[in-house]
Short mmCIF file of C-alpha atoms in Angstrom, two decimals:
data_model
loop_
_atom_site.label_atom_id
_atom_site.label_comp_id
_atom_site.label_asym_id
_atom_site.label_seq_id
_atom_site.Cartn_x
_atom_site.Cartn_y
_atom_site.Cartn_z
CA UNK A 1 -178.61 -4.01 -17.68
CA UNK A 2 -179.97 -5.04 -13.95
CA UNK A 3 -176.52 -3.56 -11.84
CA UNK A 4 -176.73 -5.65 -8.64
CA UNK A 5 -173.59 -4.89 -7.27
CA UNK A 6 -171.23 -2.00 -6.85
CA UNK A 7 -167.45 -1.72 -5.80
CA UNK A 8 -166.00 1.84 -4.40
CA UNK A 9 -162.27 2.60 -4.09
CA UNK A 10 -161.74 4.40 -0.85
CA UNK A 11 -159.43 7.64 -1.92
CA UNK A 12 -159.87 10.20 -4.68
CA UNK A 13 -162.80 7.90 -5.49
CA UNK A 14 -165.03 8.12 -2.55
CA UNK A 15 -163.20 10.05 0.00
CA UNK A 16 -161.87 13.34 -1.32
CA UNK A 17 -158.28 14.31 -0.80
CA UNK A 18 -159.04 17.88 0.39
CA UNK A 19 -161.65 17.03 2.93
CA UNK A 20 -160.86 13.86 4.18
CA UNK A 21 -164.45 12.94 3.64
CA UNK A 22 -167.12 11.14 1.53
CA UNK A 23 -169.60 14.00 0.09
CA UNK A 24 -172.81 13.94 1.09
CA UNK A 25 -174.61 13.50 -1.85
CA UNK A 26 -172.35 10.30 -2.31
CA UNK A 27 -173.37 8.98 0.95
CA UNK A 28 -177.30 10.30 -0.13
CA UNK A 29 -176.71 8.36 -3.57
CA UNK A 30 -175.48 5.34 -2.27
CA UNK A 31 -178.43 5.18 0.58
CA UNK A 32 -180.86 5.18 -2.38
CA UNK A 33 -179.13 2.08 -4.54
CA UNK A 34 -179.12 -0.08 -1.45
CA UNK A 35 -182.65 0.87 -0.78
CA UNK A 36 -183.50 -0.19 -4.22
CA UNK A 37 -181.34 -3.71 -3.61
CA UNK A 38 -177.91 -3.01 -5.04
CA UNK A 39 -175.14 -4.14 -2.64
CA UNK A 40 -172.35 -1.89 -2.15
CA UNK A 41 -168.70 -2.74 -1.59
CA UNK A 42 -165.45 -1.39 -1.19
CA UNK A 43 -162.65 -1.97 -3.22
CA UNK A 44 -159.56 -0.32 -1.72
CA UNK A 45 -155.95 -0.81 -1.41
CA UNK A 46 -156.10 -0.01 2.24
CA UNK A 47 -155.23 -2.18 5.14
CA UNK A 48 -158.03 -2.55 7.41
CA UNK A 49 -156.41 -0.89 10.44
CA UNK A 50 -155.95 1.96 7.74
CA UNK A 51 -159.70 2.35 7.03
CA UNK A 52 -161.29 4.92 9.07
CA UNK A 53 -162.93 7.61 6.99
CA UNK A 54 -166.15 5.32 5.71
CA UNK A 55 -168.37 7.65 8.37
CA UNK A 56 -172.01 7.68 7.52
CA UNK A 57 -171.60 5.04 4.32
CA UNK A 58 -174.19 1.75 4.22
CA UNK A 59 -172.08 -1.24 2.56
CA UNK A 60 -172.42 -4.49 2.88
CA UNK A 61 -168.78 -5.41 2.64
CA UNK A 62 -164.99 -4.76 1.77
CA UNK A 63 -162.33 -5.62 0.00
CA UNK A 64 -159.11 -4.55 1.25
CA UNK A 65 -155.54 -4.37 0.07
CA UNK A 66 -156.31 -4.51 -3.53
CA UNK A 67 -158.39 -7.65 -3.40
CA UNK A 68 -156.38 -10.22 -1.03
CA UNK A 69 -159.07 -9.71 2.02
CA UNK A 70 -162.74 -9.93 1.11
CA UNK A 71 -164.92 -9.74 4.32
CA UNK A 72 -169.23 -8.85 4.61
CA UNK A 73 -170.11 -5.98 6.94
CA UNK A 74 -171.20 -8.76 9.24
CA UNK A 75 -167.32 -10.20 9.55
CA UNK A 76 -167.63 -13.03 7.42
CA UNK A 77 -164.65 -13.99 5.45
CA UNK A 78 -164.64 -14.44 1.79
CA UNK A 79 -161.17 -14.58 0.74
CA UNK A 80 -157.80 -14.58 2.86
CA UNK A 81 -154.62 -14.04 1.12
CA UNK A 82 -151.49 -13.20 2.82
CA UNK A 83 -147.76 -12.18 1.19
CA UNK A 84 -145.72 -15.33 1.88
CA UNK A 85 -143.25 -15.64 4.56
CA UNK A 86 -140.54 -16.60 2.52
CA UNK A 87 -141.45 -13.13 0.73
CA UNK A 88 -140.80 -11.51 4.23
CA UNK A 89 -137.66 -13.15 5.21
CA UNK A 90 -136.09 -12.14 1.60
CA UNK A 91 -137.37 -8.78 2.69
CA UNK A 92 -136.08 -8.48 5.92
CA UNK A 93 -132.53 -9.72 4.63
CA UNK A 94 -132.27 -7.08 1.89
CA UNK A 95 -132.87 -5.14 4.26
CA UNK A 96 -129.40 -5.43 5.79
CA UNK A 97 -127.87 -4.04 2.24
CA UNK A 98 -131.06 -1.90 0.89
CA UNK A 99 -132.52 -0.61 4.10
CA UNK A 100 -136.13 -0.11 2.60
CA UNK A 101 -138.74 1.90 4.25
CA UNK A 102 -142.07 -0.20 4.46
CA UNK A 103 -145.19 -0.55 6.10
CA UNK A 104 -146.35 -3.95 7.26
CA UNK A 105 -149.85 -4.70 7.48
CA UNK A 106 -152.36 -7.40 9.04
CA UNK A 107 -156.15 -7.18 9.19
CA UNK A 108 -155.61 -5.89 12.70
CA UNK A 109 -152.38 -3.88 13.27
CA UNK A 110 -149.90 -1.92 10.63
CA UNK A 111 -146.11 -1.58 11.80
CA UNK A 112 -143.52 0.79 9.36
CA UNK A 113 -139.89 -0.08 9.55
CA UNK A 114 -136.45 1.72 8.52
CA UNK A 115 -138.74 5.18 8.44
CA UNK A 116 -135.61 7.30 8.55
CA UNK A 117 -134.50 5.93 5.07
CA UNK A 118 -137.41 8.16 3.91
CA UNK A 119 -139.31 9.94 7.19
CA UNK A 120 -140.64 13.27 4.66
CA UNK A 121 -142.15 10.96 2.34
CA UNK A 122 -143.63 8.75 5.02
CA UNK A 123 -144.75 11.65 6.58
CA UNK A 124 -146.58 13.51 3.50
CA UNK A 125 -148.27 9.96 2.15
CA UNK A 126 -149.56 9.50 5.61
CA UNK A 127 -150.81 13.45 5.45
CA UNK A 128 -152.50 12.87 2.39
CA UNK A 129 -154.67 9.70 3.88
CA UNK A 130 -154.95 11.47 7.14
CA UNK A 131 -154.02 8.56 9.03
CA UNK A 132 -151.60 8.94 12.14
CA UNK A 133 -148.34 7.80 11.59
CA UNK A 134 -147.36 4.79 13.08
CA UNK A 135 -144.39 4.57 15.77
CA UNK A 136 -140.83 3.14 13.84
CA UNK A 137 -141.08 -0.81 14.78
CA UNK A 138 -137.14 -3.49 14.12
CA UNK A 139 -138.27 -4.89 10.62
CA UNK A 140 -137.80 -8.24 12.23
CA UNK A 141 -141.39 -7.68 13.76
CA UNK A 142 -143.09 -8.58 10.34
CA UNK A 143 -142.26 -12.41 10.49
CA UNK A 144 -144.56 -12.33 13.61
CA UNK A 145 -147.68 -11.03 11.34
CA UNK A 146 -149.97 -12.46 9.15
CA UNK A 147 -149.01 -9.72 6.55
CA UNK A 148 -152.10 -9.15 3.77
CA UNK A 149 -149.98 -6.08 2.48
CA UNK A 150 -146.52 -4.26 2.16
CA UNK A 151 -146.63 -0.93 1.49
CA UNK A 152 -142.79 -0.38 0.26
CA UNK A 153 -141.57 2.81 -0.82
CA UNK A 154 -139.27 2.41 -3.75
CA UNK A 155 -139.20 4.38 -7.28
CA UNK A 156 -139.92 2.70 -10.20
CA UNK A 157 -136.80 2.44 -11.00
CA UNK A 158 -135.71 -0.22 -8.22
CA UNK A 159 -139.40 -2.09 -8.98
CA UNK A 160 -137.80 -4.72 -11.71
CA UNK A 161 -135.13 -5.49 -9.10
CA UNK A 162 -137.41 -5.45 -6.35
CA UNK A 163 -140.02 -7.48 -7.48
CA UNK A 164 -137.79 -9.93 -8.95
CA UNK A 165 -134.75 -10.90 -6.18
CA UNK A 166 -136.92 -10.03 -3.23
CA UNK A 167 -140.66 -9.88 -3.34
CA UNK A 168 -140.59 -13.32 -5.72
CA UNK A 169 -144.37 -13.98 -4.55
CA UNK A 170 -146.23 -11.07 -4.64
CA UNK A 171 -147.09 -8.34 -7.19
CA UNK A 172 -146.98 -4.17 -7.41
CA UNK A 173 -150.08 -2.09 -7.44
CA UNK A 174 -148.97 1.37 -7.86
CA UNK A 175 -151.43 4.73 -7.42
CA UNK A 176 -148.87 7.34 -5.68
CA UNK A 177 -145.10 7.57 -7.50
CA UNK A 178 -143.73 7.14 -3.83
CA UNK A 179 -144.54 3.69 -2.85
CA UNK A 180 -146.54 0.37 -4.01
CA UNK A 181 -148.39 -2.04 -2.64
CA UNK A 182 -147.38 -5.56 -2.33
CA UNK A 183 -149.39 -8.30 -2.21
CA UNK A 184 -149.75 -11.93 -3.09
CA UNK A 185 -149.01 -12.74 -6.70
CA UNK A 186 -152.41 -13.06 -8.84
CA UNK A 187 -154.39 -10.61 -6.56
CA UNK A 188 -155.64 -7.76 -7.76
CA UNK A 189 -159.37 -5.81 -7.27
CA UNK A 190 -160.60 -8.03 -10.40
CA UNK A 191 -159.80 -11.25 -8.94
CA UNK A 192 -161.73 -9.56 -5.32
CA UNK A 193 -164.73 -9.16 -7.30
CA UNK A 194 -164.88 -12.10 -8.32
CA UNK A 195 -164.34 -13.67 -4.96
CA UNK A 196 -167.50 -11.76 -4.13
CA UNK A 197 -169.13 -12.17 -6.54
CA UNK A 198 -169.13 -15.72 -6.53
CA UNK A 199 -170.29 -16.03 -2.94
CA UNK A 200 -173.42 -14.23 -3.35
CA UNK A 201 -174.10 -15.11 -6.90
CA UNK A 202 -173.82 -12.57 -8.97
CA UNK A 203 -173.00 -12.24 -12.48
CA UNK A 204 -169.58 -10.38 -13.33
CA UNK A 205 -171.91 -8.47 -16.28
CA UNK A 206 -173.72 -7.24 -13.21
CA UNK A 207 -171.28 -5.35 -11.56
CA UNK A 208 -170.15 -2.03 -11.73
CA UNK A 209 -167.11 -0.23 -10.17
CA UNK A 210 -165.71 2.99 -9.76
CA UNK A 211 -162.21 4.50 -9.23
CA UNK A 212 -159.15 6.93 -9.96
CA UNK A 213 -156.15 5.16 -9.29
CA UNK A 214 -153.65 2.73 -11.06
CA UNK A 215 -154.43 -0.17 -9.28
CA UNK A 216 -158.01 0.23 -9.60
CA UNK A 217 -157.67 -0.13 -13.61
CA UNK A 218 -157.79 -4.12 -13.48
CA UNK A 219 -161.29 -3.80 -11.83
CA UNK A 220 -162.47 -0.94 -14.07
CA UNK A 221 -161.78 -3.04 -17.20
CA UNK A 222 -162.85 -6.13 -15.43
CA UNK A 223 -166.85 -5.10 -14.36
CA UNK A 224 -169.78 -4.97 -16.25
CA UNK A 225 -169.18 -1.10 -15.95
CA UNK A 226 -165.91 0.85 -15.11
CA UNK A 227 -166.46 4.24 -14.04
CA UNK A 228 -163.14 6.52 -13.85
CA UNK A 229 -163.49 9.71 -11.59
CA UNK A 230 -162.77 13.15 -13.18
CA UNK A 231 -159.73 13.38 -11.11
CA UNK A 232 -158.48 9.84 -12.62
CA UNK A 233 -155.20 9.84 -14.98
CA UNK A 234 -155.67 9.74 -18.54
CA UNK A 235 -154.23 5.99 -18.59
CA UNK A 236 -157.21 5.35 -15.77
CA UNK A 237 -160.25 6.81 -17.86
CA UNK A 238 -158.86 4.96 -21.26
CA UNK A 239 -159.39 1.99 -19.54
CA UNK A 240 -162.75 2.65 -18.12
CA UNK A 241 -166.57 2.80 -19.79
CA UNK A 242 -167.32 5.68 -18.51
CA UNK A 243 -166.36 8.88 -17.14
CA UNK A 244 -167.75 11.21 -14.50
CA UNK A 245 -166.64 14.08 -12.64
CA UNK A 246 -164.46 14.31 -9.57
CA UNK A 247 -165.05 13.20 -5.74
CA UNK A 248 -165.08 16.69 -5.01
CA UNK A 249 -167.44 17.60 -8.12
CA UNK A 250 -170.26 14.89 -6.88
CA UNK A 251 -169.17 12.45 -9.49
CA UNK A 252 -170.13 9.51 -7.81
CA UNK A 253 -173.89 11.08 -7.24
CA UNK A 254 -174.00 11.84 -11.10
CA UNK A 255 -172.84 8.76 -12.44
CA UNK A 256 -175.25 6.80 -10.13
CA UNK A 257 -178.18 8.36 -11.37
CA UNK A 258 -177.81 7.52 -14.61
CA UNK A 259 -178.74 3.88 -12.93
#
């Protein structure tokens, strides 16, 4: 099979937890593929303002919270699909009653609100993606962005409610128990590949992708070739074709030379 593109989730995938960083024989491994034509992209449920550990890596685009913003490496804009106001407004008044931490996010700024609901877990989710934690902003502030992505800390437990009275429009992508990702209803990674796919012609049977983390399984089972990471859950790697070692155990370089 002729593998013409490639999709990368960000962390635990290509960035390791412990370092912060993309290995280098990752970054060697993925210089080679694009020398021999492949086009690389990432798939990550990151915001863009919250991407800033790709140092040293050739792409030629990414997909960002979990498939509702495709853009090239150039800027250009594949796809464009932000949570709906009304989704916002219903958030902001349950607010009032259920005063839910969450992170708001555009393609250009991130805002959290109602921090002190659950400041250690903000604090320790922000640790583990080394990103600097934003200043607390008045919820209200949302309904002046064009939100891609909520990042909403609630349990799974208060998901069904959730999901159904307040967040009508969009759907959960869960990879850490403390928080999910929000985003428009029908988007997903899968349905970002194929929004890339389709705009530079490529063949879904010549994709591949690789990944750890819940919400990277509908793009594992969707590409010509899933690869889960060592560190993946067992419910990640059932879904996948298949698997190599960890981010910290050069997976990514030993799964790419079998290419």
């Amino acid at each position: 099979m002729k593998v013409k593109a490639i999709f990368f989730d960000i962390d635990g995938t290509l960035v390791s937890f412990k370092t912060h960083a993309i290995p280098q024989s990752a970054l060697d491994a993925i210089h080679r593929i694009r020398e021999k034509g492949v086009k690389v992209f990432i798939a990550t449920g990151r915001p863009m303002p919250f991407i800033r550990n790709l140092k040293g890596l050739e792409y030629d685009g990414i997909m960002s919270v979990n498939g509702a913003s495709c853009i090239t490496a150039d800027g250009k804009v594949i796809c464009h699909r932000p949570v709906p106001k009304a989704d916002i407004e219903r958030v902001i008044a349950d607010a009032e009653v259920h005063p839910m931490p969450i992170a708001f996010t555009s393609n250009d700024k991130a805002i959290v609100c109602n921090m002190e609901a659950a400041m250690d877990r903000f604090k320790e989710v922000f640790t583990l993606l080394d990103i600097p934690l934003p200043k607390p902003t008045p919820i209200a502030e949302a309904l002046n962005m064009d939100v891609m992505q909520m990042v909403a800390f609630f349990d799974k437990d208060e998901e069904p409610r959730i999901m159904k009275e307040v967040m009508k429009e969009c759907d959960a992508n869960r990879w850490h128990p403390y928080f999910a990702d929000c985003i428009a209803k029908g988007t997903n990674k899968a349905t970002g590949i194929d929004e890339i796919c389709n705009y530079y012609g490529i063949d879904i049977s010549e994709t591949m992708a690789f990944g750890d983390g819940g919400n990277d399984i509908a793009m594992l089972k969707h590409a010509g070739i899933g690869v889960a990471m060592g560190n993946a859950s067992d419910e990640v790697k059932a879904c996948a074709d298949m698997v190599t070692d960890s981010v910290d155990e050069d997976g990514v370089e030993k799964a790419l030379g079998k290419l």
